mmCIF file of C-alpha atoms in Angstrom:
data_model
loop_
_atom_site.group_PDB
_atom_site.id
_atom_site.type_symbol
_atom_site.label_atom_id
_atom_site.label_comp_id
_atom_site.label_asym_id
_atom_site.label_seq_id
_atom_site.Cartn_x
_atom_site.Cartn_y
_atom_site.Cartn_z
ATOM 1 C CA MET A 24 -4.272 5.357 -0.140
ATOM 2 C CA GLY A 25 -0.558 5.966 -0.521
ATOM 3 C CA TRP A 26 -0.326 9.729 -0.538
ATOM 4 C CA PHE A 27 3.133 10.113 0.941
ATOM 5 C CA TRP A 28 4.922 13.328 0.151
ATOM 6 C CA ALA A 29 8.491 13.922 -0.937
ATOM 7 C CA ASP A 30 8.765 17.459 0.396
ATOM 8 C CA SER A 31 9.094 17.488 4.172
ATOM 9 C CA THR A 32 8.429 20.329 6.543
ATOM 10 C CA THR A 33 7.785 18.747 9.929
ATOM 11 C CA SER A 34 8.368 15.462 11.696
ATOM 12 C CA ILE A 35 5.961 14.057 14.263
ATOM 13 C CA ASP A 36 6.834 10.776 15.930
ATOM 14 C CA ALA A 37 3.904 8.471 16.595
ATOM 15 C CA PRO A 38 3.525 4.740 17.190
ATOM 16 C CA HIS A 39 1.958 2.621 14.471
ATOM 17 C CA PRO A 40 -0.057 -0.591 14.677
ATOM 18 C CA ASN A 41 1.136 -3.654 12.831
ATOM 19 C CA LEU A 42 -1.531 -4.560 10.296
ATOM 20 C CA LYS A 43 -1.711 -8.120 9.040
ATOM 21 C CA SER A 44 -4.219 -9.555 6.592
ATOM 22 C CA LYS A 45 -7.206 -8.510 8.698
ATOM 23 C CA ALA A 46 -7.338 -5.543 11.014
ATOM 24 C CA SER A 47 -9.251 -2.484 12.005
ATOM 25 C CA PRO A 48 -8.026 1.096 12.459
ATOM 26 C CA PRO A 49 -6.402 2.108 15.737
ATOM 27 C CA PRO A 50 -8.700 2.986 18.674
ATOM 28 C CA GLU A 51 -8.142 6.710 18.255
ATOM 29 C CA CYS A 52 -9.470 6.602 14.699
ATOM 30 C CA PRO A 53 -12.925 8.250 14.487
ATOM 31 C CA MET A 54 -14.079 5.434 12.219
ATOM 32 C CA HIS A 55 -14.267 3.186 15.285
ATOM 33 C CA ASN A 56 -17.538 4.901 16.112
ATOM 34 C CA ALA A 57 -20.161 2.450 14.927
ATOM 35 C CA SER A 58 -22.790 5.153 14.777
ATOM 36 C CA SER A 59 -20.746 7.398 12.529
ATOM 37 C CA GLN A 60 -21.921 7.996 9.020
ATOM 38 C CA THR A 61 -20.386 5.676 6.459
ATOM 39 C CA ILE A 62 -18.232 7.654 4.059
ATOM 40 C CA PRO A 63 -16.914 6.021 0.860
ATOM 41 C CA PHE A 64 -13.139 6.256 0.522
ATOM 42 C CA PRO A 65 -12.156 7.850 -1.640
ATOM 43 C CA PRO A 66 -15.409 9.788 -2.157
ATOM 44 C CA ARG A 67 -16.834 9.690 -5.627
ATOM 45 C CA ASN A 68 -15.832 12.636 -7.711
ATOM 46 C CA SER A 69 -18.258 14.833 -9.564
ATOM 47 C CA PRO A 70 -18.286 14.293 -13.317
ATOM 48 C CA GLN A 71 -16.298 16.837 -15.264
ATOM 49 C CA PRO A 72 -18.167 17.903 -18.413
ATOM 50 C CA THR A 73 -16.254 17.984 -21.638
ATOM 51 C CA PRO A 74 -16.439 21.348 -23.430
ATOM 52 C CA SER A 75 -18.736 21.208 -26.398
ATOM 53 C CA GLY A 76 -16.937 20.558 -29.636
ATOM 54 C CA SER A 77 -13.602 19.818 -28.019
ATOM 55 C CA CYS A 78 -11.488 16.866 -29.048
ATOM 56 C CA PRO A 79 -9.878 14.794 -26.298
ATOM 57 C CA VAL A 80 -7.020 13.685 -28.558
ATOM 58 C CA ARG A 81 -4.249 16.106 -29.480
ATOM 59 C CA ALA A 82 -3.254 16.068 -33.116
ATOM 60 C CA PRO A 83 0.280 14.714 -33.768
ATOM 61 C CA ASN A 84 1.464 18.008 -35.302
ATOM 62 C CA GLU A 85 -0.223 20.289 -32.776
ATOM 63 C CA SER A 86 2.305 22.405 -30.927
ATOM 64 C CA ILE A 87 2.362 22.671 -27.160
ATOM 65 C CA SER A 88 2.805 26.138 -25.729
ATOM 66 C CA SER A 89 5.943 26.481 -23.646
ATOM 67 C CA SER A 90 4.386 29.299 -21.613
ATOM 68 C CA LYS A 91 2.153 26.876 -19.697
ATOM 69 C CA PRO A 92 3.865 23.964 -17.885
ATOM 70 C CA SER A 93 2.426 20.540 -18.492
ATOM 71 C CA THR A 94 0.471 18.711 -15.805
ATOM 72 C CA LEU A 95 3.173 16.047 -15.650
ATOM 73 C CA SER A 96 5.860 18.613 -14.908
ATOM 74 C CA LYS A 97 3.932 19.732 -11.828
ATOM 75 C CA LEU A 98 3.916 16.257 -10.289
ATOM 76 C CA ASN A 99 6.465 14.879 -7.890
ATOM 77 C CA PRO A 100 8.083 11.920 -9.737
ATOM 78 C CA LEU A 101 8.352 9.939 -6.483
ATOM 79 C CA ASN A 102 4.626 9.754 -5.861
ATOM 80 C CA TYR A 103 2.879 11.302 -8.892
ATOM 81 C CA MET A 104 1.235 13.908 -6.669
ATOM 82 C CA PRO A 105 1.428 17.732 -6.836
ATOM 83 C CA ALA A 106 4.903 18.652 -5.645
ATOM 84 C CA ASN A 107 3.971 21.682 -3.544
ATOM 85 C CA LEU A 108 0.383 21.276 -2.492
ATOM 86 C CA SER A 109 -0.698 24.131 -0.276
ATOM 87 C CA GLN A 110 -1.457 23.875 3.416
ATOM 88 C CA SER A 111 -3.735 26.885 3.027
ATOM 89 C CA ARG A 112 -7.421 26.713 3.736
ATOM 90 C CA ASP A 113 -9.532 26.409 0.599
ATOM 91 C CA ALA A 114 -12.015 29.169 -0.157
ATOM 92 C CA ARG A 115 -14.883 26.632 -0.184
ATOM 93 C CA GLN A 116 -13.879 25.180 3.165
ATOM 94 C CA THR A 117 -16.187 25.706 6.144
ATOM 95 C CA ILE A 118 -14.269 24.039 9.017
ATOM 96 C CA HIS A 119 -10.673 24.099 10.228
ATOM 97 C CA LEU A 120 -8.462 21.151 9.273
ATOM 98 C CA PRO A 121 -5.129 20.414 10.998
ATOM 99 C CA THR A 122 -1.921 21.125 9.100
ATOM 100 C CA GLU A 123 0.343 18.902 11.225
ATOM 101 C CA ARG A 124 1.906 15.989 9.385
ATOM 102 C CA GLU A 125 2.798 12.579 10.758
ATOM 103 C CA GLU A 126 6.061 10.821 10.036
ATOM 104 C CA SER A 127 5.695 7.229 8.883
ATOM 105 C CA SER A 128 7.878 4.281 9.834
ATOM 106 C CA ILE A 129 8.793 3.777 6.171
ATOM 107 C CA PRO A 130 12.387 4.686 5.205
ATOM 108 C CA ARG A 131 12.919 6.706 2.050
ATOM 109 C CA GLY A 132 15.374 5.605 -0.582
ATOM 110 C CA ASP A 133 16.701 9.065 -1.430
ATOM 111 C CA THR A 134 17.441 10.344 2.095
ATOM 112 C CA GLU A 135 18.070 9.041 5.596
ATOM 113 C CA SER A 136 14.640 10.179 6.767
ATOM 114 C CA ASN A 137 11.232 8.504 6.609
ATOM 115 C CA TRP A 138 8.309 9.288 4.379
ATOM 116 C CA GLU A 139 5.768 11.710 5.769
ATOM 117 C CA TYR A 140 2.008 11.503 5.469
ATOM 118 C CA PRO A 141 -0.063 14.471 4.308
ATOM 119 C CA SER A 142 -1.853 16.618 6.821
ATOM 120 C CA PRO A 143 -5.664 16.607 6.757
ATOM 121 C CA GLN A 144 -5.537 20.012 5.074
ATOM 122 C CA GLN A 145 -3.200 18.736 2.369
ATOM 123 C CA MET A 146 -5.361 15.646 1.893
ATOM 124 C CA TYR A 147 -8.439 17.820 1.442
ATOM 125 C CA ASN A 148 -6.673 20.122 -1.034
ATOM 126 C CA ALA A 149 -5.373 17.118 -2.968
ATOM 127 C CA MET A 150 -8.847 15.602 -3.232
ATOM 128 C CA LEU A 151 -10.257 18.890 -4.480
ATOM 129 C CA ARG A 152 -7.561 19.043 -7.152
ATOM 130 C CA LYS A 153 -8.411 15.506 -8.219
ATOM 131 C CA GLY A 154 -12.063 16.438 -8.631
ATOM 132 C CA TYR A 155 -13.465 15.002 -5.396
ATOM 133 C CA ASP A 156 -15.312 18.222 -4.648
ATOM 134 C CA ALA A 157 -18.066 16.445 -2.698
ATOM 135 C CA THR A 158 -15.635 15.382 0.044
ATOM 136 C CA PRO A 159 -17.232 15.802 3.507
ATOM 137 C CA GLU A 160 -14.858 18.078 5.367
ATOM 138 C CA ASP A 161 -15.611 16.509 8.747
ATOM 139 C CA ALA A 162 -14.559 13.082 7.387
ATOM 140 C CA VAL A 163 -11.098 14.115 6.162
ATOM 141 C CA GLU A 164 -9.304 13.434 9.459
ATOM 142 C CA SER A 165 -10.842 9.945 9.541
ATOM 143 C CA MET A 166 -9.658 9.371 5.972
ATOM 144 C CA VAL A 167 -6.127 10.412 6.896
ATOM 145 C CA ALA A 168 -6.128 8.059 9.901
ATOM 146 C CA VAL A 169 -7.238 5.099 7.761
ATOM 147 C CA HIS A 170 -4.847 6.080 4.959
ATOM 148 C CA ASN A 171 -1.874 6.106 7.333
ATOM 149 C CA PHE A 172 -2.950 2.904 9.072
ATOM 150 C CA LEU A 173 -3.263 0.940 5.825
ATOM 151 C CA ASN A 174 0.049 2.149 4.461
ATOM 152 C CA GLU A 175 1.828 1.126 7.661
ATOM 153 C CA GLY A 176 0.240 -2.309 7.301
ATOM 154 C CA ALA A 177 1.300 -2.566 3.660
ATOM 155 C CA TRP A 178 4.887 -1.752 4.595
ATOM 156 C CA ALA A 179 4.848 -4.342 7.383
ATOM 157 C CA GLU A 180 3.872 -6.980 4.819
ATOM 158 C CA ILE A 181 6.636 -5.879 2.443
ATOM 159 C CA VAL A 182 9.184 -6.137 5.270
ATOM 160 C CA GLU A 183 8.054 -9.742 5.848
ATOM 161 C CA TRP A 184 8.696 -10.568 2.183
ATOM 162 C CA GLU A 185 12.119 -8.935 2.390
ATOM 163 C CA ARG A 186 13.008 -10.874 5.558
ATOM 164 C CA ARG A 187 12.543 -14.053 3.579
ATOM 165 C CA PHE A 188 14.144 -13.232 0.236
ATOM 166 C CA SER A 189 16.639 -10.386 0.579
ATOM 167 C CA ARG A 190 19.302 -13.037 1.352
ATOM 168 C CA GLY A 191 18.559 -14.970 -1.823
ATOM 169 C CA LEU A 192 16.305 -17.800 -2.974
ATOM 170 C CA GLY A 193 18.278 -20.455 -1.101
ATOM 171 C CA PHE A 194 17.696 -18.772 2.237
ATOM 172 C CA GLY A 195 14.119 -18.020 1.205
ATOM 173 C CA TRP A 196 13.283 -21.653 0.580
ATOM 174 C CA GLN A 197 14.823 -22.792 3.836
ATOM 175 C CA ALA A 198 12.851 -20.110 5.675
ATOM 176 C CA CYS A 199 9.566 -20.926 3.921
ATOM 177 C CA ARG A 200 9.604 -24.712 3.910
ATOM 178 C CA ARG A 201 7.902 -24.924 7.319
ATOM 179 C CA GLY A 202 5.149 -22.508 6.370
ATOM 180 C CA GLU A 203 4.214 -19.225 7.941
ATOM 181 C CA GLU A 204 4.032 -20.654 11.465
ATOM 182 C CA GLY A 205 7.563 -21.997 11.416
ATOM 183 C CA PHE A 206 9.196 -19.068 9.666
ATOM 184 C CA VAL A 207 10.636 -17.263 12.706
ATOM 185 C CA GLU A 208 12.177 -20.400 14.186
ATOM 186 C CA GLU A 209 13.559 -21.533 10.843
ATOM 187 C CA ALA A 210 14.933 -18.109 9.954
ATOM 188 C CA ASP A 211 16.734 -17.839 13.294
ATOM 189 C CA ARG A 212 18.220 -21.318 12.806
ATOM 190 C CA ILE A 213 19.706 -20.581 9.391
ATOM 191 C CA ALA A 214 20.406 -16.869 9.922
ATOM 192 C CA SER A 215 23.588 -15.596 8.328
ATOM 193 C CA PRO A 216 26.062 -13.689 10.514
ATOM 194 C CA ARG A 217 26.081 -11.007 7.842
ATOM 195 C CA GLU A 218 23.293 -8.525 8.446
ATOM 196 C CA VAL A 219 21.195 -7.233 5.564
ATOM 197 C CA ALA A 220 20.171 -3.581 5.538
ATOM 198 C CA ALA A 221 16.478 -2.850 5.928
ATOM 199 C CA PRO A 222 14.506 -2.182 2.740
ATOM 200 C CA LYS A 223 13.577 1.341 1.696
ATOM 201 C CA LEU A 224 10.690 2.720 -0.308
ATOM 202 C CA LEU A 225 11.962 4.449 -3.435
ATOM 203 C CA ARG A 226 8.701 5.610 -4.995
ATOM 204 C CA PHE A 227 5.131 4.504 -5.497
ATOM 205 C CA GLN A 228 2.187 4.938 -7.806
ATOM 206 C CA GLY A 229 -1.548 4.641 -7.247
ATOM 207 C CA ARG A 230 -3.353 2.734 -10.018
ATOM 208 C CA PRO A 231 -6.945 2.403 -8.739
ATOM 209 C CA ASN A 232 -8.429 1.941 -12.205
ATOM 210 C CA GLU A 233 -6.095 -0.899 -13.246
ATOM 211 C CA MET A 234 -7.056 -4.243 -11.729
ATOM 212 C CA THR A 235 -4.248 -6.730 -11.321
ATOM 213 C CA PRO A 236 -4.543 -10.149 -13.029
ATOM 214 C CA LYS A 237 -4.994 -11.803 -9.635
ATOM 215 C CA ALA A 238 -7.790 -9.396 -8.703
ATOM 216 C CA ARG A 239 -9.494 -10.073 -12.037
ATOM 217 C CA ILE A 240 -9.330 -13.827 -11.467
ATOM 218 C CA LEU A 241 -10.744 -13.497 -7.954
ATOM 219 C CA ASP A 242 -13.488 -11.234 -9.248
ATOM 220 C CA PHE A 243 -14.376 -13.785 -11.943
ATOM 221 C CA MET A 244 -14.387 -16.636 -9.422
ATOM 222 C CA GLY A 245 -16.607 -14.562 -7.169
ATOM 223 C CA ARG A 246 -19.134 -14.145 -9.950
ATOM 224 C CA MET A 247 -19.068 -17.845 -10.764
ATOM 225 C CA TYR A 248 -19.017 -19.139 -7.166
ATOM 226 C CA PRO A 249 -20.282 -16.296 -4.955
ATOM 227 C CA ALA A 250 -20.773 -18.512 -1.886
ATOM 228 C CA LYS A 251 -17.074 -19.426 -1.787
ATOM 229 C CA TYR A 252 -15.206 -16.620 -3.527
ATOM 230 C CA GLY A 253 -17.671 -13.760 -3.454
ATOM 231 C CA CYS A 254 -16.123 -10.442 -2.469
ATOM 232 C CA GLU A 255 -16.020 -6.899 -3.741
ATOM 233 C CA PRO A 256 -13.193 -5.955 -6.124
ATOM 234 C CA PRO A 257 -10.306 -4.065 -4.517
ATOM 235 C CA PHE A 258 -11.089 -0.410 -3.897
ATOM 236 C CA ASP A 259 -7.504 0.617 -4.587
ATOM 237 C CA ARG A 260 -4.282 -0.700 -6.087
ATOM 238 C CA HIS A 261 -0.728 0.551 -5.596
ATOM 239 C CA ASP A 262 2.670 -0.277 -7.010
ATOM 240 C CA TRP A 263 5.503 0.312 -4.532
ATOM 241 C CA TYR A 264 9.132 0.275 -5.699
ATOM 242 C CA VAL A 265 11.407 -0.970 -2.947
ATOM 243 C CA GLN A 266 15.185 -0.908 -2.633
ATOM 244 C CA ARG A 267 16.464 -4.327 -1.593
ATOM 245 C CA ARG A 268 20.031 -4.627 -0.316
ATOM 246 C CA THR A 269 21.510 -8.096 -0.704
ATOM 247 C CA VAL A 270 24.069 -9.860 1.490
ATOM 248 C CA ASP A 271 26.890 -8.864 -0.868
ATOM 249 C CA GLY A 272 26.019 -5.186 -0.517
ATOM 250 C CA GLN A 273 24.348 -4.799 -3.891
ATOM 251 C CA THR A 274 21.033 -2.969 -4.291
ATOM 252 C CA LYS A 275 18.107 -4.134 -6.360
ATOM 253 C CA GLU A 276 14.777 -2.519 -7.130
ATOM 254 C CA VAL A 277 11.755 -4.734 -6.426
ATOM 255 C CA ARG A 278 8.224 -3.763 -7.401
ATOM 256 C CA TYR A 279 5.444 -4.777 -5.032
ATOM 257 C CA ILE A 280 1.746 -4.819 -5.848
ATOM 258 C CA ILE A 281 -0.841 -4.009 -3.191
ATOM 259 C CA ASP A 282 -4.563 -4.659 -3.585
ATOM 260 C CA TYR A 283 -6.764 -3.025 -0.946
ATOM 261 C CA TYR A 284 -10.020 -4.825 -0.095
ATOM 262 C CA SER A 285 -12.899 -3.865 2.168
ATOM 263 C CA ALA A 286 -14.583 -6.597 4.201
ATOM 264 C CA PRO A 287 -17.802 -6.699 6.222
ATOM 265 C CA PRO A 288 -17.416 -4.738 9.467
ATOM 266 C CA GLU A 289 -16.984 -6.347 12.849
ATOM 267 C CA PRO A 290 -20.106 -6.813 15.029
ATOM 268 C CA THR A 291 -18.929 -3.753 16.950
ATOM 269 C CA GLY A 292 -19.074 -1.699 13.753
ATOM 270 C CA GLU A 293 -15.317 -1.465 13.260
ATOM 271 C CA PRO A 294 -14.284 -1.530 9.591
ATOM 272 C CA VAL A 295 -12.155 -4.412 8.333
ATOM 273 C CA PHE A 296 -9.634 -4.320 5.490
ATOM 274 C CA TYR A 297 -7.602 -6.963 3.687
ATOM 275 C CA LEU A 298 -4.288 -6.178 2.053
ATOM 276 C CA ASP A 299 -2.969 -8.487 -0.642
ATOM 277 C CA VAL A 300 0.733 -7.619 -0.837
ATOM 278 C CA ARG A 301 3.134 -9.520 -3.082
ATOM 279 C CA PRO A 302 6.109 -8.920 -5.379
ATOM 280 C CA ALA A 303 5.143 -8.222 -8.970
ATOM 281 C CA VAL A 304 6.075 -10.986 -11.381
ATOM 282 C CA ASP A 305 8.579 -8.880 -13.300
ATOM 283 C CA GLY A 306 10.953 -11.820 -13.711
ATOM 284 C CA PRO A 307 11.620 -15.445 -12.735
ATOM 285 C CA THR A 308 13.036 -14.491 -9.323
ATOM 286 C CA ALA A 309 9.821 -12.792 -8.192
ATOM 287 C CA ALA A 310 7.757 -15.701 -9.511
ATOM 288 C CA ALA A 311 9.930 -18.141 -7.534
ATOM 289 C CA GLU A 312 9.561 -16.055 -4.376
ATOM 290 C CA ARG A 313 5.790 -16.131 -4.598
ATOM 291 C CA MET A 314 5.699 -19.864 -5.262
ATOM 292 C CA MET A 315 8.091 -20.599 -2.397
ATOM 293 C CA ARG A 316 6.209 -18.599 0.198
ATOM 294 C CA TRP A 317 2.669 -19.594 -0.693
ATOM 295 C CA GLY A 318 3.504 -23.083 -1.907
ATOM 296 C CA GLY A 319 5.672 -23.834 1.112
ATOM 297 C CA ASP A 320 2.913 -22.799 3.498
ATOM 298 C CA VAL A 321 0.203 -24.782 1.681
ATOM 299 C CA TRP A 322 2.367 -27.914 1.437
ATOM 300 C CA TYR A 323 3.465 -27.748 5.067
ATOM 301 C CA ARG A 324 -0.114 -27.548 6.324
ATOM 302 C CA ALA A 325 -1.629 -29.972 3.776
ATOM 303 C CA SER A 326 1.028 -32.629 4.371
ATOM 304 C CA GLY A 327 0.600 -32.519 8.141
ATOM 305 C CA GLY A 328 3.984 -30.991 8.852
ATOM 306 C CA LYS A 329 2.914 -29.606 12.205
ATOM 307 C CA VAL A 330 1.496 -32.975 13.273
ATOM 308 C CA ARG A 331 4.704 -34.785 12.299
ATOM 309 C CA GLU A 332 6.868 -32.335 14.222
ATOM 310 C CA THR A 333 4.674 -32.612 17.303
ATOM 311 C CA ALA A 334 4.746 -36.409 17.152
ATOM 312 C CA SER A 335 8.526 -36.497 16.738
ATOM 313 C CA HIS A 336 8.950 -34.550 19.974
#
């Protein structure tokens, strides 16, 4: 889902919806049409046959020709995508696809600009290069709309984490101790006069074939107790590397994990998605952040915190 691009050519300002845990694409998205054909995203790629007699493992002493650049060298290190993917129409293409690109609301870490989303033509070319040669051309614009919508929602969730913990664990606990409902009021009460710069996205990586430990546990629980935990595994997984600026002006890189889930559609036919966004447990600080936010919310609700506050007033 996160096919941002590091090379920018155009900027198009457009408003973005704020996606929370459950949402549907914006009204202008063609996928709102309940009668439209359901297209898997991403579409399943055609199997690539292995040449007869070839070995998939390179021998340790086998030399690599310097005349042909490696696949890795052709990828943009910020997003692991082809660095200069063409906007040109593919020879197999039968319909016109727009080449205009939309600017996201997500700040980049290497410049003062925002990340840009691929155009439908770039998306189509990228999918062809990845082997998704059965991609329906008339569905590409819908895919781009959903892609952009979900990434904006993922960033909105990351910003909420940063609002709580970019000022340190002490501020984070004070902000989280009244649960999600009381966060805004509590954060305003204890806000520091020193402003903290907004986070920026440094780079990201799609890892759709690597389930996170949490996703594996939920999948196992769903198999054991389908009535309570049953759900499909995430259809995509991303790692986003975010630049956090602390109150003392220092910068810190924080890795966030995003699991993308599909849910049953609304009665109107609108698709529903769930995003599970959280900091990766790369150290004790990230583990404490997760425990504070989720534990604080569970304890506040389970202990009747809202009832006590209402009664005291």
